[in-house]
Tab-separated table of C-alpha atoms and ligand atoms in Angstrom:
chain	number	residue	atom	x	y	z
A	33	MET	CA	0.000	0.000	0.000
A	34	PRO	CA	1.478	3.406	-0.971
A	35	LEU	CA	2.338	5.651	1.960
A	36	PRO	CA	1.981	9.445	1.938
A	37	GLY	CA	5.008	10.928	0.245
A	38	ASP	CA	5.581	7.823	-1.855
A	39	ASP	CA	4.027	9.392	-4.954
A	40	HIS	CA	7.364	9.769	-6.663
A	41	LEU	CA	7.719	5.985	-6.697
A	42	PHE	CA	4.738	5.815	-9.028
A	43	GLU	CA	5.841	8.495	-11.468
A	44	LYS	CA	5.661	7.350	-15.063
A	45	ARG	CA	9.062	6.297	-16.368
A	46	LYS	CA	10.017	8.411	-19.363
A	47	THR	CA	10.107	6.620	-22.695
A	48	ARG	CA	13.690	5.868	-23.633
A	49	LEU	CA	14.701	6.572	-27.223
A	50	ALA	CA	17.706	5.423	-29.194
A	51	VAL	CA	18.348	7.619	-32.231
A	52	LEU	CA	20.282	6.125	-35.148
A	53	VAL	CA	22.075	8.591	-37.411
A	54	SER	CA	24.561	8.705	-40.284
A	55	GLY	CA	25.227	12.312	-41.154
A	56	GLY	CA	24.446	15.889	-40.243
A	57	GLY	CA	21.857	14.980	-37.646
A	58	SER	CA	19.356	17.764	-38.304
A	59	ASN	CA	16.513	15.366	-37.463
A	60	LEU	CA	18.336	14.420	-34.253
A	61	GLN	CA	18.672	18.125	-33.463
A	62	ALA	CA	14.934	18.617	-34.008
A	63	LEU	CA	14.303	15.900	-31.398
A	64	ILE	CA	16.908	17.306	-29.001
A	65	ASP	CA	15.350	20.773	-29.224
A	66	ALA	CA	11.834	19.431	-28.722
A	67	ILE	CA	12.861	17.339	-25.705
A	68	TYR	CA	15.573	19.305	-23.933
A	69	VAL	CA	15.005	22.892	-25.074
A	70	ARG	CA	11.219	23.176	-25.415
A	71	GLY	CA	10.132	20.260	-23.189
A	72	GLU	CA	7.545	19.115	-25.729
A	73	ILE	CA	8.232	15.396	-25.614
A	74	ASP	CA	7.901	13.247	-22.523
A	75	GLY	CA	10.889	11.100	-23.396
A	76	ASP	CA	14.644	10.866	-23.177
A	77	ILE	CA	17.271	10.229	-25.783
A	78	SER	CA	19.188	7.490	-23.991
A	79	VAL	CA	21.735	6.899	-26.701
A	80	VAL	CA	22.701	8.029	-30.201
A	81	ILE	CA	24.198	5.401	-32.490
A	82	SER	CA	25.968	6.481	-35.660
A	83	SER	CA	26.861	4.344	-38.660
A	84	ASN	CA	29.854	6.563	-39.182
A	85	ALA	CA	32.472	7.956	-36.818
A	86	GLY	CA	32.703	11.289	-38.652
A	87	ALA	CA	28.998	12.137	-38.498
A	88	PHE	CA	28.295	15.672	-37.311
A	89	ALA	CA	25.297	14.166	-35.493
A	90	LEU	CA	27.788	12.808	-32.914
A	91	LYS	CA	28.895	16.344	-32.105
A	92	ARG	CA	25.284	17.329	-31.511
A	93	ALA	CA	24.890	14.409	-29.081
A	94	GLU	CA	28.107	15.343	-27.301
A	95	GLN	CA	26.970	18.938	-26.894
A	96	PHE	CA	23.913	17.750	-24.989
A	97	ARG	CA	25.854	15.062	-23.050
A	98	ILE	CA	23.900	12.278	-24.698
A	99	PRO	CA	25.783	8.955	-24.690
A	100	ALA	CA	26.836	7.926	-28.182
A	101	ALA	CA	28.235	4.882	-29.942
A	102	VAL	CA	29.567	4.189	-33.421
A	103	ALA	CA	28.365	1.044	-35.186
A	104	SER	CA	30.053	0.990	-38.579
A	105	LEU	CA	30.160	-1.775	-41.128
A	106	LYS	CA	33.871	-1.056	-41.453
A	107	ASP	CA	34.558	-1.917	-37.802
A	108	HIS	CA	32.177	-4.844	-37.530
A	109	GLY	CA	32.786	-6.553	-40.868
A	110	SER	CA	29.220	-7.704	-41.531
A	111	PRO	CA	25.721	-6.274	-41.093
A	112	GLU	CA	24.939	-9.147	-38.689
A	113	SER	CA	27.816	-8.400	-36.351
A	114	ARG	CA	27.168	-4.636	-36.586
A	115	ASP	CA	23.525	-5.168	-35.682
A	116	ALA	CA	24.408	-7.557	-32.844
A	117	PHE	CA	26.421	-4.652	-31.439
A	118	ILE	CA	23.525	-2.240	-32.013
A	119	LEU	CA	21.139	-4.629	-30.243
A	120	LYS	CA	23.528	-5.013	-27.322
A	121	THR	CA	23.743	-1.213	-27.075
A	122	LEU	CA	19.951	-0.805	-27.265
A	123	ARG	CA	19.570	-3.302	-24.416
A	124	GLU	CA	22.333	-1.698	-22.381
A	125	TYR	CA	20.459	1.619	-22.574
A	126	ALA	CA	17.061	-0.069	-22.154
A	127	ALA	CA	15.739	1.652	-25.280
A	128	ASP	CA	11.971	1.442	-25.728
A	129	TYR	CA	11.978	2.814	-29.269
A	130	VAL	CA	14.545	3.189	-32.012
A	131	ILE	CA	14.277	6.268	-34.209
A	132	LEU	CA	16.062	6.162	-37.549
A	133	ALA	CA	16.823	9.828	-38.179
A	134	GLY	CA	18.711	10.097	-41.450
A	135	TYR	CA	20.204	6.622	-40.830
A	136	LEU	CA	21.554	5.185	-44.058
A	137	GLY	CA	22.221	1.558	-43.079
A	138	ILE	CA	19.725	-1.219	-43.735
A	139	LEU	CA	18.911	-3.090	-40.541
A	140	THR	CA	19.157	-6.872	-40.505
A	141	ASP	CA	16.012	-8.936	-40.026
A	142	GLY	CA	17.267	-10.075	-36.607
A	143	LEU	CA	17.389	-6.515	-35.286
A	144	VAL	CA	14.046	-5.580	-36.847
A	145	LYS	CA	12.393	-8.623	-35.251
A	146	ALA	CA	13.977	-7.985	-31.843
A	147	TYR	CA	12.407	-4.506	-31.893
A	148	GLU	CA	9.275	-5.317	-33.883
A	149	ASN	CA	6.905	-2.326	-34.110
A	150	ARG	CA	9.357	-0.284	-32.064
A	151	ILE	CA	11.607	1.022	-34.839
A	152	VAL	CA	10.479	4.140	-36.672
A	153	ASN	CA	11.987	5.704	-39.780
A	154	ILE	CA	11.462	9.023	-41.517
A	155	HIS	CA	11.647	8.935	-45.298
A	156	PRO	CA	11.653	12.114	-47.416
A	157	ALA	CA	8.947	11.109	-49.896
A	158	LEU	CA	5.312	10.118	-50.051
A	159	LEU	CA	5.694	6.358	-49.601
A	160	PRO	CA	4.966	3.905	-51.135
A	161	LYS	CA	6.249	6.062	-54.000
A	162	PHE	CA	9.991	6.786	-54.197
A	163	GLY	CA	11.025	4.320	-51.526
A	164	GLY	CA	13.456	1.394	-51.526
A	165	LYS	CA	17.124	0.700	-51.641
A	166	ASN	CA	18.205	3.333	-54.160
A	167	TYR	CA	16.035	6.119	-52.857
A	168	HIS	CA	18.048	8.036	-50.332
A	169	GLY	CA	19.449	11.556	-50.061
A	170	LEU	CA	19.140	13.682	-53.190
A	171	ASN	CA	18.209	10.658	-55.348
A	172	VAL	CA	14.703	10.738	-53.918
A	173	HIS	CA	14.097	14.386	-54.786
A	174	ARG	CA	15.720	14.092	-58.212
A	175	ALA	CA	13.411	11.169	-59.018
A	176	VAL	CA	10.362	13.100	-57.806
A	177	ILE	CA	11.206	16.073	-60.048
A	178	GLU	CA	12.041	13.866	-63.046
A	179	ALA	CA	8.717	12.054	-62.655
A	180	GLY	CA	6.923	15.425	-62.803
A	181	GLU	CA	5.226	14.902	-59.438
A	182	ARG	CA	3.158	17.855	-58.214
A	183	LYS	CA	3.539	16.931	-54.580
A	184	SER	CA	6.191	15.442	-52.386
A	185	GLY	CA	6.750	15.261	-48.648
A	186	ALA	CA	7.775	12.846	-45.945
A	187	THR	CA	6.495	9.671	-44.351
A	188	VAL	CA	7.126	8.311	-40.884
A	189	HIS	CA	6.682	4.560	-40.731
A	190	PHE	CA	7.449	1.518	-38.651
A	191	VAL	CA	10.388	-0.457	-39.969
A	192	ASP	CA	9.783	-3.989	-41.185
A	193	THR	CA	12.181	-6.356	-42.926
A	194	GLY	CA	11.781	-4.592	-46.301
A	195	VAL	CA	13.258	-1.230	-47.257
A	196	ASP	CA	10.771	1.633	-46.668
A	197	THR	CA	7.876	-0.850	-46.716
A	198	GLY	CA	6.682	-0.835	-43.085
A	199	LEU	CA	3.327	0.414	-41.843
A	200	ALA	CA	2.898	4.163	-42.339
A	201	ILE	CA	2.270	6.221	-39.202
A	202	ALA	CA	1.976	9.733	-40.643
A	203	GLN	CA	2.580	11.542	-43.893
A	204	GLU	CA	2.589	15.194	-44.943
A	205	SER	CA	3.043	16.844	-48.284
A	206	LEU	CA	3.904	20.111	-49.979
A	207	LYS	CA	3.780	21.368	-53.551
A	208	VAL	CA	6.715	20.758	-55.847
A	209	LEU	CA	7.467	24.159	-57.402
A	210	PRO	CA	8.329	24.536	-61.104
A	211	GLU	CA	11.684	26.053	-60.159
A	212	ASP	CA	12.562	23.319	-57.626
A	213	THR	CA	15.919	21.580	-57.879
A	214	PRO	CA	16.623	18.353	-55.947
A	215	GLN	CA	18.534	20.523	-53.452
A	216	SER	CA	15.785	23.078	-52.913
A	217	LEU	CA	13.113	20.388	-52.610
A	218	GLN	CA	15.244	18.466	-50.111
A	219	ALA	CA	15.790	21.595	-48.027
A	220	ARG	CA	12.109	22.579	-47.966
A	221	ILE	CA	10.926	19.067	-47.098
A	222	LEU	CA	13.532	18.736	-44.357
A	223	ASP	CA	12.653	22.071	-42.815
A	224	GLU	CA	8.909	22.354	-43.358
A	225	ILE	CA	7.919	18.712	-43.053
A	226	GLU	CA	10.498	16.238	-41.748
A	227	HIS	CA	11.554	18.032	-38.599
A	228	PRO	CA	8.082	18.957	-37.293
A	229	LEU	CA	6.570	15.640	-38.418
A	230	LEU	CA	9.232	13.550	-36.685
A	231	VAL	CA	8.855	15.586	-33.509
A	232	ARG	CA	5.077	15.155	-33.544
A	233	VAL	CA	5.216	11.400	-34.122
A	234	VAL	CA	7.908	10.824	-31.499
A	235	ARG	CA	5.918	12.909	-29.017
A	236	ASP	CA	2.797	10.820	-29.658
A	237	LEU	CA	4.790	7.593	-29.517
A	238	CYS	CA	6.139	8.578	-26.100
A	239	ASP	CA	2.593	9.412	-24.980
A	240	GLY	CA	1.470	5.910	-25.958
A	241	LYS	CA	-0.845	7.222	-28.676
A	242	ILE	CA	0.543	5.072	-31.472
A	243	LYS	CA	0.118	1.307	-31.422
A	244	VAL	CA	0.030	-1.542	-33.874
A	245	ALA	CA	-2.974	-3.852	-33.597
A	246	ASP	CA	-3.966	-6.585	-36.072
A	247	GLY	CA	-1.309	-5.417	-38.509
A	248	LYS	CA	-2.617	-1.834	-38.561
A	249	VAL	CA	-1.437	1.397	-37.025
A	250	VAL	CA	-3.855	2.780	-34.456
A	251	TYR	CA	-3.115	6.483	-33.984
A	252	GLU	CA	-5.098	8.142	-31.240
A	253	LYS	CA	-4.814	11.842	-32.087
B	571	GRF	C1	17.958	14.001	-45.426
B	571	GRF	O1	18.311	13.486	-46.658
B	571	GRF	C2	16.566	13.647	-45.117
B	571	GRF	O2	15.755	13.857	-46.194
B	571	GRF	C3	16.709	12.208	-44.716
B	571	GRF	O3	17.887	12.199	-43.978
B	571	GRF	C4	18.662	13.309	-44.337
B	571	GRF	C5	18.788	14.250	-43.191
B	571	GRF	O4	19.620	13.732	-42.315
B	571	GRF	N1	15.598	11.704	-43.993
B	571	GRF	P1	19.985	14.415	-40.979
B	571	GRF	O5	18.854	14.182	-40.013
B	571	GRF	O6	20.199	15.889	-41.195
B	571	GRF	O7	21.250	13.689	-40.608
C-alpha cells in the first residue's frame, strides 16, 4: 500500500529513445530541441548510435551530453555483427523505441524482429512512391522532379524487414514548385515537413498514442 510521500515511486518512467544517425543529424537536433530545449516530448534520448564515426550528429549528441556509440560496417565486418552490437547497445540503454533519423544503413532482419513495431523511420517522400534501396538523399528528390510529381513530402513509418515498406504512421506533403531543384526540394521538405513531423510522431509515440494492432497502425490523435 502506498504511503503518503511515496508518490514519486509511481511516477511514469520516461520513454527511452535510441536515435540512429549517419550524417548531419538535423533530425536528431529537431528531437533534441523538442525534448531538452522546449520540453515538448515526454521522453529521453538514452543513446545516439551512428553508422559513421565522422557524423556531425555525434557532435550534436556530445553537446547535450547524450551517450553515443559508433556502429560501422567497417569496424564490424558484416551487417549481422554490426547489428548484434547495435542490439547489445539498445539493451544496455534499455531503449523502448529506435528512431532512424537520417540513418543510411539497412537493418538486418534479426534486429528488426527484436524490436518489432518499435523502430520508426522518416523517409523524405510520399511512400509507397519513391522508396526502396536506391532512394536516399538527393536521389529521392531528383526522381520526384524527373517524374513530374506535383507533390512530395515525408512519411514516418514503422520499420519492417523490407526497405521503406513498413506500416505508415503519418505523412505530410507540400507542392513541388516549377523552379525546384533536388537541393531546394530536399531543403524545404527537411525544414517544413520532416523536422516537425518527426517531432510530432515521437511525441505521440512517447505518450502511448501510437500502437500496432492486427497489422494496422492505431493512432489516437
Ligand atoms: C535528409 O536526406 C533527409 O531527407 C533524410 O535524412 C537526411 C537528413 O539527415 N531523412 P539528418 O537528419 O540531417 O542527418
